Structure formats: C-alpha cells, structure tokens
Short mmCIF file of C-alpha atoms and ligand atoms in Angstrom, two decimals:
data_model
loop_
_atom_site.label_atom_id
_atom_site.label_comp_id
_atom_site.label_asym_id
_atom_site.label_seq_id
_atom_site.Cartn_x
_atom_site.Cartn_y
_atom_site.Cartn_z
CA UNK A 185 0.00 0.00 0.00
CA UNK A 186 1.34 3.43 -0.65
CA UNK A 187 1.25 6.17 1.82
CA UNK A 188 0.94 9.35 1.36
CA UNK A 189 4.02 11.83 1.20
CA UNK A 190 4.86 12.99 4.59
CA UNK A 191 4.22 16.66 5.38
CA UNK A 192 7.25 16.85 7.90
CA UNK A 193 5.16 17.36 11.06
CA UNK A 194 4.92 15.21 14.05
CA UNK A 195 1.86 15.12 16.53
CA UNK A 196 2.10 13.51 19.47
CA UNK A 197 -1.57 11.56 20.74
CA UNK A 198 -2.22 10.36 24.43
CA UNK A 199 -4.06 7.38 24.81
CA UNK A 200 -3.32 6.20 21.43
CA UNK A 201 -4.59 2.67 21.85
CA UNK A 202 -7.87 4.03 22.94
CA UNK A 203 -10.98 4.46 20.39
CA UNK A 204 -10.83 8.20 20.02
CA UNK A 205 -6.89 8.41 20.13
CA UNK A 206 -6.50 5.36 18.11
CA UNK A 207 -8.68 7.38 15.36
CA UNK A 208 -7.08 10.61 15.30
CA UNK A 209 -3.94 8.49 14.98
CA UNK A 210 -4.47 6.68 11.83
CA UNK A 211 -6.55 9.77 10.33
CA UNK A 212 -3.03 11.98 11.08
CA UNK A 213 -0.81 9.54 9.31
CA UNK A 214 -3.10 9.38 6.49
CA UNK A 215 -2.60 13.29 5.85
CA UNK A 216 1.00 12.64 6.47
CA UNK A 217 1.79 13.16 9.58
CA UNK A 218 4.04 11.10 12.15
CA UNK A 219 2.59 10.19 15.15
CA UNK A 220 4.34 9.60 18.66
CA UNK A 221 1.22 7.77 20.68
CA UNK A 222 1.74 7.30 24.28
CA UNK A 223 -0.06 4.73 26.14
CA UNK A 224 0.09 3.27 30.34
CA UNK A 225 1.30 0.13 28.27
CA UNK A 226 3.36 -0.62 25.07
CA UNK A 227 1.95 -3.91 24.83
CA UNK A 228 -1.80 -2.40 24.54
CA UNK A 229 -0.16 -0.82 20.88
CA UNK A 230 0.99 -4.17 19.26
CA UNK A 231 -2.46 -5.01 17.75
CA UNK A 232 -2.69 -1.74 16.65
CA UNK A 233 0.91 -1.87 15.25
CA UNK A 234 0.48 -4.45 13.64
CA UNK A 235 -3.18 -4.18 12.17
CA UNK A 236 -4.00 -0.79 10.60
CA UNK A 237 -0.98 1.27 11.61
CA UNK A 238 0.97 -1.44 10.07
CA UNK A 239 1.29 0.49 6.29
CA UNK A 240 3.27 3.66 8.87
CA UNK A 241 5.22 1.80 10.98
CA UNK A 242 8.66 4.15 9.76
CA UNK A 243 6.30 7.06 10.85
CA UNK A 244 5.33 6.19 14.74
CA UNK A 245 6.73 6.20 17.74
CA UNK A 246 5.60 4.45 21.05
CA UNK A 247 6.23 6.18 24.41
CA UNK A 248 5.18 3.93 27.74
CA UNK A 249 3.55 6.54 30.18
CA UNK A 250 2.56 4.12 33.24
CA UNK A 251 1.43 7.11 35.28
CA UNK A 252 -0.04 10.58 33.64
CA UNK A 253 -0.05 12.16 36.89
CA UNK A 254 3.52 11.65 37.55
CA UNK A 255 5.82 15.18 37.13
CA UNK A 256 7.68 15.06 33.99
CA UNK A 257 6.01 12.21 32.62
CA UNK A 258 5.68 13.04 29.21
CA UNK A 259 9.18 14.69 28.75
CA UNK A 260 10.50 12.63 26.44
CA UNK A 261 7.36 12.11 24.77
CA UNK A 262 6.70 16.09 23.57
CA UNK A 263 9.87 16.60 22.77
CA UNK A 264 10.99 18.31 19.01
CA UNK A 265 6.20 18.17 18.14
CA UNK A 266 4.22 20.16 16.52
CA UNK A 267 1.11 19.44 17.51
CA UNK A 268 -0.06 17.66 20.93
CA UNK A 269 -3.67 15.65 21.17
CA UNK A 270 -4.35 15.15 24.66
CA UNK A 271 -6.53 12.28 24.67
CA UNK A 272 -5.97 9.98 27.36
CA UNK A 273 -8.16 9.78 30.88
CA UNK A 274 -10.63 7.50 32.11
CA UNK A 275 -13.43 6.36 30.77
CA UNK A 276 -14.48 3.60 32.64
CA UNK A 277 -17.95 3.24 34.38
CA UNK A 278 -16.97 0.66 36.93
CA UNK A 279 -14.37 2.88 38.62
CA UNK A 280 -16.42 5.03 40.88
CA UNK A 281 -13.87 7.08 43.13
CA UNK A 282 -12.20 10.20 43.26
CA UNK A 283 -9.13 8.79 43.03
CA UNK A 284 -9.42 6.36 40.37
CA UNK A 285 -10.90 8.91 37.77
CA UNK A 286 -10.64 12.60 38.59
CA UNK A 287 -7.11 12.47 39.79
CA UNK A 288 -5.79 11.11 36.47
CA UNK A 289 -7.89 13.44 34.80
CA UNK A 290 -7.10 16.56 36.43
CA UNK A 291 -3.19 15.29 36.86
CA UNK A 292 -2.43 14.41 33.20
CA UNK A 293 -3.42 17.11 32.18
CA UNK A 294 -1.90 19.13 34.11
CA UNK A 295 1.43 17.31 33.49
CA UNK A 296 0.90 17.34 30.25
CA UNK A 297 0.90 20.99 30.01
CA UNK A 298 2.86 21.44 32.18
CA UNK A 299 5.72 18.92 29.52
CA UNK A 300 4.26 20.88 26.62
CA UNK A 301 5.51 24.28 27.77
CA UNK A 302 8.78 23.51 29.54
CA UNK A 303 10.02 20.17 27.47
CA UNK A 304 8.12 20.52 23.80
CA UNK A 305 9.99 23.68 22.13
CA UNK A 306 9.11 26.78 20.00
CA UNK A 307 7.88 24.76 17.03
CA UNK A 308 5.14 23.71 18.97
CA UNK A 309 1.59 25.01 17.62
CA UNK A 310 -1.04 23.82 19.14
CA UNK A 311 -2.65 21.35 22.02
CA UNK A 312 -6.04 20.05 21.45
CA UNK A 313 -7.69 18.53 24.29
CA UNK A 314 -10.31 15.73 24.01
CA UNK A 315 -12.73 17.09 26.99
CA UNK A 316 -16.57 16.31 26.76
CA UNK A 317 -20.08 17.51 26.70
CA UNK A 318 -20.25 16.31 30.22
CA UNK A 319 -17.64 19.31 30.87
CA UNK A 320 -20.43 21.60 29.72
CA UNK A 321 -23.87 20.01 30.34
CA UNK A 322 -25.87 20.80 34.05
CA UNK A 323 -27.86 17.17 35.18
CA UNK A 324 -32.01 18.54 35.73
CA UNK A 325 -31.45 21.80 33.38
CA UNK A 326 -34.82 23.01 32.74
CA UNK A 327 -36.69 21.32 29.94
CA UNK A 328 -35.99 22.73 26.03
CA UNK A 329 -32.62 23.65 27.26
CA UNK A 330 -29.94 23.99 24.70
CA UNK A 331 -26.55 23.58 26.12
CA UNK A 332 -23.84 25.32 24.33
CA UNK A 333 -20.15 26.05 24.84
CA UNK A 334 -20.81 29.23 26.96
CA UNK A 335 -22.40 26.62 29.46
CA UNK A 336 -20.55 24.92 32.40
CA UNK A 337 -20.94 21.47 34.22
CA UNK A 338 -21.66 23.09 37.83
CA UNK A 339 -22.86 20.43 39.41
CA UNK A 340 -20.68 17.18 38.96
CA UNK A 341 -17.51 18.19 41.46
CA UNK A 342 -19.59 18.41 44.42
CA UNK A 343 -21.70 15.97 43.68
CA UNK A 344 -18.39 13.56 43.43
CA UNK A 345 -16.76 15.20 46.57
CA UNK A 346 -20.61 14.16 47.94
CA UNK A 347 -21.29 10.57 47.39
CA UNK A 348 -20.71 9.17 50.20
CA UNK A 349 -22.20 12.03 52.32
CA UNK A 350 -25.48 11.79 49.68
CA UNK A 351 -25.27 8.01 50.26
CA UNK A 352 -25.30 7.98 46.49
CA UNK A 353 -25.70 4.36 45.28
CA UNK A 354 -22.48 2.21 43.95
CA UNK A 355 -23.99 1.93 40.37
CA UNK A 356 -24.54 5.47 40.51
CA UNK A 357 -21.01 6.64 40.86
CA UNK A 358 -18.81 6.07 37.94
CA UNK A 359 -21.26 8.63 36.00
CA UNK A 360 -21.25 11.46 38.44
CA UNK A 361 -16.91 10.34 38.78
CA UNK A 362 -16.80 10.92 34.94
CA UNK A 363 -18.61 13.89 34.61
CA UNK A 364 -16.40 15.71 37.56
CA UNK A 365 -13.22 14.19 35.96
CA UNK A 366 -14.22 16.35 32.16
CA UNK A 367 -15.25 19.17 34.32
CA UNK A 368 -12.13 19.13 36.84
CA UNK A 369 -10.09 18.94 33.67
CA UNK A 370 -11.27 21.56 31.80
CA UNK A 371 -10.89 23.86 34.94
CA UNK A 372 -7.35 23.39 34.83
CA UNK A 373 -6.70 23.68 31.79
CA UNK A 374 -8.27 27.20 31.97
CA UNK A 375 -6.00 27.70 35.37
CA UNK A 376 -2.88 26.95 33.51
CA UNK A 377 -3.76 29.22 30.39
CA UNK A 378 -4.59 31.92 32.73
CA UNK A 379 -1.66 31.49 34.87
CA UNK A 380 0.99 30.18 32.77
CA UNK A 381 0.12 31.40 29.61
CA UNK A 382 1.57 29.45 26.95
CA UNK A 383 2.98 30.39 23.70
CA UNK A 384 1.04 27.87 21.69
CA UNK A 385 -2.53 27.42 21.24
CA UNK A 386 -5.24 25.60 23.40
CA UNK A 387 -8.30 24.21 21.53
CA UNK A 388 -11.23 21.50 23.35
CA UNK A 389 -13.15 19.23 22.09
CA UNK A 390 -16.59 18.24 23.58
CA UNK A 391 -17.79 14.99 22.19
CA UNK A 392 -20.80 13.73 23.43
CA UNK A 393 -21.59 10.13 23.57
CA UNK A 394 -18.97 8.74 20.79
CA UNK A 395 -20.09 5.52 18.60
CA UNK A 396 -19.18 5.02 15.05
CA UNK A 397 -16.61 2.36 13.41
CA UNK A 398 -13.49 1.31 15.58
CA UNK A 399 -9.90 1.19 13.82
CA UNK A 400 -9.91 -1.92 15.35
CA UNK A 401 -12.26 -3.95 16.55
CA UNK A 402 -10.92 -5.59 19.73
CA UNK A 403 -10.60 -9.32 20.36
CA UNK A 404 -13.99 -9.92 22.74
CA UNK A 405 -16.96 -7.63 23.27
CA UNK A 406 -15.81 -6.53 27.00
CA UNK A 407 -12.40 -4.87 25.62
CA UNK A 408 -14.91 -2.46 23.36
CA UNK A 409 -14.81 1.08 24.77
CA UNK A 410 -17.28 2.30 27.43
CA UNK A 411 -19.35 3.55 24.69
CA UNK A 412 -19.75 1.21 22.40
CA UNK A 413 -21.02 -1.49 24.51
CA UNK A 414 -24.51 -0.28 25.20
CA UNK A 415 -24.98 -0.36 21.09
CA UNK A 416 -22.86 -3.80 21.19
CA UNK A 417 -25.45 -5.25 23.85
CA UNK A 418 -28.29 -4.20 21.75
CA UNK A 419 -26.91 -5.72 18.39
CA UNK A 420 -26.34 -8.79 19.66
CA UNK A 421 -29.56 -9.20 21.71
CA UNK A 422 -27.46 -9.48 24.88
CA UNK A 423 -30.06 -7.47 26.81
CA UNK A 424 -34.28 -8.00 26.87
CA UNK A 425 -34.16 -3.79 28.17
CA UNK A 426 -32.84 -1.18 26.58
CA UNK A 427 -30.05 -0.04 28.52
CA UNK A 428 -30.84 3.69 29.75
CA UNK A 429 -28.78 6.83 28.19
CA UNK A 430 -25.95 8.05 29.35
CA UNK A 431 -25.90 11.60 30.23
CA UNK A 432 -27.40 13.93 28.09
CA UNK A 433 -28.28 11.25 25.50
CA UNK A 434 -26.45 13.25 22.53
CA UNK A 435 -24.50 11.38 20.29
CA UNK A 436 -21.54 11.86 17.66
CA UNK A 437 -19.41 9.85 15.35
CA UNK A 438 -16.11 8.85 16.15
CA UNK A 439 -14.76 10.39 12.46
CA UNK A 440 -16.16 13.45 13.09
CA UNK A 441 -14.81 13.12 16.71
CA UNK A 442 -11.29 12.79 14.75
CA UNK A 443 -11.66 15.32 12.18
CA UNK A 444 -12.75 18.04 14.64
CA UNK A 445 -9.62 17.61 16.55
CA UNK A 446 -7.45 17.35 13.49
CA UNK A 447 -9.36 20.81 12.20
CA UNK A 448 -8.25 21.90 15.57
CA UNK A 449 -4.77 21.66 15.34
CA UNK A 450 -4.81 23.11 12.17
CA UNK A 451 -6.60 25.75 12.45
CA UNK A 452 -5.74 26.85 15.94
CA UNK A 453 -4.91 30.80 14.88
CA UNK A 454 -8.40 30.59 14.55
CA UNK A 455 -9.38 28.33 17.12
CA UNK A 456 -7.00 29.25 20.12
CA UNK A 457 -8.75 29.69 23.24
CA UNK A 458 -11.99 28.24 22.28
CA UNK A 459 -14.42 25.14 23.16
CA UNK A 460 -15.64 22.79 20.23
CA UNK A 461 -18.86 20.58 21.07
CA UNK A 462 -18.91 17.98 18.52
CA UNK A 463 -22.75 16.56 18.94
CA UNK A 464 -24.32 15.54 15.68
CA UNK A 465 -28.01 15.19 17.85
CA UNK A 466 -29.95 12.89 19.87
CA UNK A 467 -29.00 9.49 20.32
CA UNK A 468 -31.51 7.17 21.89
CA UNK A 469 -31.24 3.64 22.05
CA UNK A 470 -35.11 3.18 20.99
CA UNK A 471 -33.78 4.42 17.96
CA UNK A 472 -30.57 2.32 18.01
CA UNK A 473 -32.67 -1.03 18.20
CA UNK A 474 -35.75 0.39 15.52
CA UNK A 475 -32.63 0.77 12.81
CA UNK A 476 -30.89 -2.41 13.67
CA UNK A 477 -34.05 -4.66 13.10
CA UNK A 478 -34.65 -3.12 10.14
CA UNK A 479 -31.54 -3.83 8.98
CA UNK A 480 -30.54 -7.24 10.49
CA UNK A 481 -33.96 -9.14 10.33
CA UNK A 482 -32.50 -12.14 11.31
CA UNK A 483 -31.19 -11.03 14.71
CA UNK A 484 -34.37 -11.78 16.25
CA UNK A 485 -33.14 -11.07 19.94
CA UNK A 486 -32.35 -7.17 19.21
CA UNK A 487 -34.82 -5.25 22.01
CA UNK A 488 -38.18 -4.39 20.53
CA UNK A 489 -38.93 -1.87 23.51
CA UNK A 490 -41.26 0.70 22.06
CA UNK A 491 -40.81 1.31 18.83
CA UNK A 492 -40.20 4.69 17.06
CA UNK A 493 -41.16 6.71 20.31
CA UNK A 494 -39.16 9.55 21.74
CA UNK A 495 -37.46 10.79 18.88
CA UNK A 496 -38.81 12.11 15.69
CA UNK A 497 -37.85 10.44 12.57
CA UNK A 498 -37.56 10.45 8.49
CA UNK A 499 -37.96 7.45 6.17
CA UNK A 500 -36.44 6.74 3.07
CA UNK A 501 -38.58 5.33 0.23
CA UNK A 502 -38.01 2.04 2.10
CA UNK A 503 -39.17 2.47 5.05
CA UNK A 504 -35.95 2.37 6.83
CA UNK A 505 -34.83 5.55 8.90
CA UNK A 506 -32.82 7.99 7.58
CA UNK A 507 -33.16 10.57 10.34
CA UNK A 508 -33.24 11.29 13.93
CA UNK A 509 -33.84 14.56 16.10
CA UNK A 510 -34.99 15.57 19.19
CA UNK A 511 -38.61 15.75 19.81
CA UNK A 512 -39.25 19.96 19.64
CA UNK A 513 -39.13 21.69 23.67
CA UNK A 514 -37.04 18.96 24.85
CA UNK A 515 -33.56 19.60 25.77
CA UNK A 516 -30.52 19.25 23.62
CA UNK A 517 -27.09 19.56 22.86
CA UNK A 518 -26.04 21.90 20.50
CA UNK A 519 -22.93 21.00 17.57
CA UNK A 520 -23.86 23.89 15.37
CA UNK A 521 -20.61 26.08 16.10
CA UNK A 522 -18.12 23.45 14.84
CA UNK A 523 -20.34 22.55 11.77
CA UNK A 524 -19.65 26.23 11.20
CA UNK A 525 -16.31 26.76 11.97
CA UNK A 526 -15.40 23.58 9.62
CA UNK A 527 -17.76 24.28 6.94
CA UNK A 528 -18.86 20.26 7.40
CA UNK A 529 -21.91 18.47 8.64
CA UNK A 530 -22.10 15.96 11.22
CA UNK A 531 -22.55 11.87 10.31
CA UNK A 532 -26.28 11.47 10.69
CA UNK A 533 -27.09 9.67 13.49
CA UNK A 534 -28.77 6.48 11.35
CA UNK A 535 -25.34 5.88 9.36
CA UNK A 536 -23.43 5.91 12.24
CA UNK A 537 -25.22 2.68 13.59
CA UNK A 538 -25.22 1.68 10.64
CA UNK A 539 -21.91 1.58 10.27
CA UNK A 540 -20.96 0.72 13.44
CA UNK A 541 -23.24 -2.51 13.69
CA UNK A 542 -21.44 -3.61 10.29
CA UNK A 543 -17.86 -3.08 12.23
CA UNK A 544 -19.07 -5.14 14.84
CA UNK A 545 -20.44 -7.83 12.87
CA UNK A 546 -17.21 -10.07 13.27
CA UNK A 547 -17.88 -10.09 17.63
CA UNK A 548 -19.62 -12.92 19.18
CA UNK A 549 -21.10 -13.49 22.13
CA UNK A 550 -20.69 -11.40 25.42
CA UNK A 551 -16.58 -11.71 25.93
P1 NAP B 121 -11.06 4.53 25.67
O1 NAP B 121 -11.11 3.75 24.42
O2 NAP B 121 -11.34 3.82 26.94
O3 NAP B 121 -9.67 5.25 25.75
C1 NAP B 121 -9.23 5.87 26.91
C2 NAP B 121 -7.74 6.12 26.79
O4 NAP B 121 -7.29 6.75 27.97
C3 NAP B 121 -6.95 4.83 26.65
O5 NAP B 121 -5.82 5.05 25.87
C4 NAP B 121 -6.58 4.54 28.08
O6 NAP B 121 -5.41 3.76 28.20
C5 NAP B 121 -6.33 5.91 28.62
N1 NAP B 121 -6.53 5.92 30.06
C6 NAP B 121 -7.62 5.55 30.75
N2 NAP B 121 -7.42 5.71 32.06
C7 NAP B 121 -6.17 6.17 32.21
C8 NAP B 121 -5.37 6.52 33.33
N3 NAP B 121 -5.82 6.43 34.58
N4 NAP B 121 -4.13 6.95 33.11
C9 NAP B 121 -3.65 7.05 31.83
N5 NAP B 121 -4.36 6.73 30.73
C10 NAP B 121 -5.60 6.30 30.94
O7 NAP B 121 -12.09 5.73 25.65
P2 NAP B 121 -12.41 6.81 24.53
O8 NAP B 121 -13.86 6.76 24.34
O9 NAP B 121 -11.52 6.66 23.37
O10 NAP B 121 -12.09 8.17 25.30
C11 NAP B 121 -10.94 8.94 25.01
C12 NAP B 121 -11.13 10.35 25.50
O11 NAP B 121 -12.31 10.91 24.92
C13 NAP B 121 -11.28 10.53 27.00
O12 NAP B 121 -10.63 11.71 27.38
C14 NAP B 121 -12.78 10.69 27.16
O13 NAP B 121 -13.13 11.39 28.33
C15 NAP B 121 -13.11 11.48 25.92
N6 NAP B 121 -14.50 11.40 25.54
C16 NAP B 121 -15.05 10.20 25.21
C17 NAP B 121 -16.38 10.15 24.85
C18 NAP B 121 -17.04 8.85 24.45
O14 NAP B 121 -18.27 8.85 24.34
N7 NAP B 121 -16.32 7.77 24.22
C19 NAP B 121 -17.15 11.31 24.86
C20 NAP B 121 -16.56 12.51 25.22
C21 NAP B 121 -15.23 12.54 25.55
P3 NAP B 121 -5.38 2.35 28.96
O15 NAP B 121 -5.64 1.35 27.89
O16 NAP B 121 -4.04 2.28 29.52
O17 NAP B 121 -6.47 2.37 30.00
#
C-alpha cells in the first residue's frame, strides 16, 4: 500500500490505543503526519501496530507513560512536536472514586501541560484537548434547554466530593466520577492558560456520547470502549431492556470526533482559546434497536422496547430511517458552532449505527 508523502510534522496523541486516540492516529498519518502515541502500556499498541498502523510503521513512535499524573512524565514524549492531542483519561464506568478517575484526569493534564511548555519547544503550535459535553452540560437543566459552549458542568464536582455524604448508590457513581473528571479537567486547563500562559494554542473538544466504526475492533466484546457497549449489547440481543442513556443522550461519530480535533490543530490561529462541542443530535437507544431490526432481520433477539417513540424520525422510500432529532421543547445539545467553523456536517445519526453494527459484525457473544 502506498502512503501518502509525509508533510514533515509530528503530533504527538495520548491514549493512542484508545478508540478516540486510536482514530485521530491513523486519520493523522493518512494526511501525512508522524505520530508519537503514548499509552500506560506498550503492549496495549501491538495489535494496533500491527493491524491498521501497520502500512506507517517508519512514521510512529511508542512512548510507555505508566502514570499521567507523575511530574515530567511526558518529557521525552513532547519533545521536538508540533502538535499535541491530549486524549488519554478515564473512561471507565466501573471505577467510581475520586481517586481512580478525577485524579488522572485533572493530573495528566496538568502534566501534560505542564511537559508541553517547559520540554516541547518553539515549534510547537497547538494542544487540542479531548474534553466532553459532560464538561459543559448541568444534570435537571430546565426542559428545552440547549446547552452550548458558553455553558458549564456546575454540578458534577460536588456531587463527586458528595457521594458518600449523599449516600449515592455504587452503580450510581462512575457517572457522576466521569462527569467531575471532564469538568475538573477543563478547569485546569483554563487555570494553567490563565496562569501560565503558553505560547502555543489551546483548543477542546466536547464529544458527546462517541459511537461510530473502531480502527480496530478488539478481540472480545468486553475490551470495546465504554461507549460502544450499550450499542454492542443491543446488536447482539445481549439485553431483553434497553439499557438507559448516558448523560445527556447526545451522540456523535467517532470520524467526526477525529476530524474536529485534526481541524483543531490546524486551524488553531483561529481556534486558540476556544471550546468545540462535537454533537451531531440525539441518540436514543429506541432508535438504536428500531434501525438495527430493520436492517438485520434475522437477529431476532435485538430489544423491541417501544418502537419509534421519543425521537422524531424520516424514512427513506423504504421504510428504513434515515433521520433522527430531538422531539421539539425537549432539551438538547447543540454541535452547530463546529459545523460552522469547519464548513462540514455531522454523520447522521442512522449511518453511524449503521456503520458501526457492520464493524461489529465479526464479535460474538458477550466476551
Ligand atoms: P477509551 O477507548 O477507553 O480510551 C481511553 C484512553 O485513555 C486509553 O488510551 C486509556 O489507556 C487511557 N486511560 C484511561 N485511564 C487512564 C489513566 N488512569 N491513566 C492514563 N491513561 C488512561 O475511551 P475513549 O472513548 O476513546 O475516550 C478517550 C477520551 O475521549 C477521554 O478523554 C474521554 O473522556 C473522551 N470522551 C469520550 C467520549 C465517548 O463517548 N467515548 C465522549 C466525550 C469525551 P489504557 O488502555 O491504559 O487504559
């Protein structure tokens, strides 16, 4: 396979064996850039290595990083970039403490900053930081609320501090643990513009709830990413319910995900300073199980739950759904200033489970 030619720029990627990082990774070498990915593990990068980063291999570089949070960690790794993509924190449901999720979160960032202005050097542009709509979006705002980038997440950091004191229930954590760990994060990195203020650019990124086709798709159904199970579970029947949203219920592919963070980078004279929400509209699983049935008739266990309710819809000559928005006066995330800012529209909603389903058609069972 030929590649293209390289445009002499490196970006470095935390988290590059994740689903988001993973993306942006192979999306950067295929407009010519070399990659450095850093990961807690090298051995969490061979499959990747080897599958569809194989074609680069002369163009990437693997950095170990056991512990974001420690000082100096990624030294080495920003050394002589151009462009940083700070992707990595947790995103893991089933760890529901402080210390498992916000620390990381608030620490790597701050040490990768922190790397980034003492270790990277003047050629370096721009860092682009995957945050989240759950940076931005307030649990019980008031209904036919549109939540934008001037909002902020006010709620989730005392709630975390809380739990215990609310006697908030186990299941119930890891949500409220994630949404203080965006919000945390983006704090600081607002602290450390403010108060260090850093010769290159600073760009977020707000995804909301990410699906869309994996580089790779893992080995077993429980290695998929936090995100990608729910649809997983519904595709292959594994569940009689639908499993309830998370958050705010928006959703957004994982190649616009990629290409808003690689329009980021490159535009970041433009974009310096400024929040991105990348939300392409509602996401409901109703809607998620409605498509799939249409299209995989033969997968009788999919959830039949209530069909075509709470979301409004368009059919194609077919009968099969083409569309999917938010029933009007109920709340909602809003993508529009990125779909301005890079001239592009979102994946619709319909092709991205679409497409997704079709990825996952190769997994089997429930690990
Ligand atoms: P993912 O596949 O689980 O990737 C998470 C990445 O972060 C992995 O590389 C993981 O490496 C690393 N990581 C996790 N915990 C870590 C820790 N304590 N210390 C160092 N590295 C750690 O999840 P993803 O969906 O791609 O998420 C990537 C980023 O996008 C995160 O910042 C997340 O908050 C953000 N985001 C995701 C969504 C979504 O819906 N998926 C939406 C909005 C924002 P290991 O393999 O070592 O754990």
């Amino acid at each position: 396979m030929s590649i293209p030619a390289s445009n002499g720029k490196v970006v470095l990627i935390t988290g590059i064996n994740g689903y988001i990082g993973s993306k942006i990774g192979l999306d950067a070498l295929n407009q010519g850039y070399s990659i450095r990915g850093t990961s807690r593990s090298v051995a969490s990068t061979h499959a990747l290595l080897a599958g569809p980063f194989a074609p680069y291999s002369d163009r990437i570089e693997i950095f170990e990083v056991p512990d974001i949070t420690a000082p100096k960690a990624f030294d080495a790794a920003v050394k002589g970039v151009h462009g940083i993509f700070h992707v990595a924190s947790p995103v893991n449901f089933a760890l529901n403490t402080w210390d498992t999720v916000v620390v990381p979160a608030i620490g790597g960032t701050n040490t990768l900053l922190t790397s980034a202005l003492e270790q990277a050097g003047s050629q370096l542009e721009a860092v682009v930081i995957t945050s989240s709509v759950a940076a931005l979006w307030n649990r019980g705002s008031p209904e036919g609320y549109v939540t934008t980038e001037a909002d902020e997440n006010t709620w989730a950091v005392e709630a975390a501090k809380n739990v215990d004191a609310d006697g908030i229930p186990e299941a119930q954590r890891g949500g409220i643990m994630y949404a203080a760990s965006k919000a945390a994060a983006l704090r600081a990195v607002q602290e450390f513009r403010d108060t260090r203020k850093p010769p290159f650019s600073i760009i977020t990124i707000h995804p909301s709830i990410v699906i869309g086709p994996p580089v790779l798709v893992p080995s077993s159904p429980s290695k998929l990413n936090e995100t990608l199970k729910p649809l997983y579970s519904i595709f292959a029947g594994l569940t009689g319910v639908l499993p309830t949203r998370y958050g705010s219920g928006a959703t957004i592919d994982v190649r616009d995900v990629s290409r808003v963070h690689l329009w980021a980078y490159e535009n970041h004279t433009i974009a310096n300073g400024e929040k991105y929400i990348a939300s392409s509209g509602i996401g409901p699983n109703q809607g998620i199980a409605d498509i799939l049935r249409a299209q995989y008739p033969e997968r009788k266990n999919i959830p039949i739950g209530d069909p075509e309710t709470g979301y409004l819809f368009k059919k194609d000559a077919n009968g099969r759904i083409v569309e999917i928005s938010h029933v009007p006066g109920t709340s909602r995330i809003s993508g529009q200033k990125a779909v301005e800012a890079t001239g592009k529209e979102w994946i619709g909603f319909p092709q991205s489970i679409l497409d997704t389903a079709k990825a996952l058609e190769s997994l089997n069972g429930e690990d």
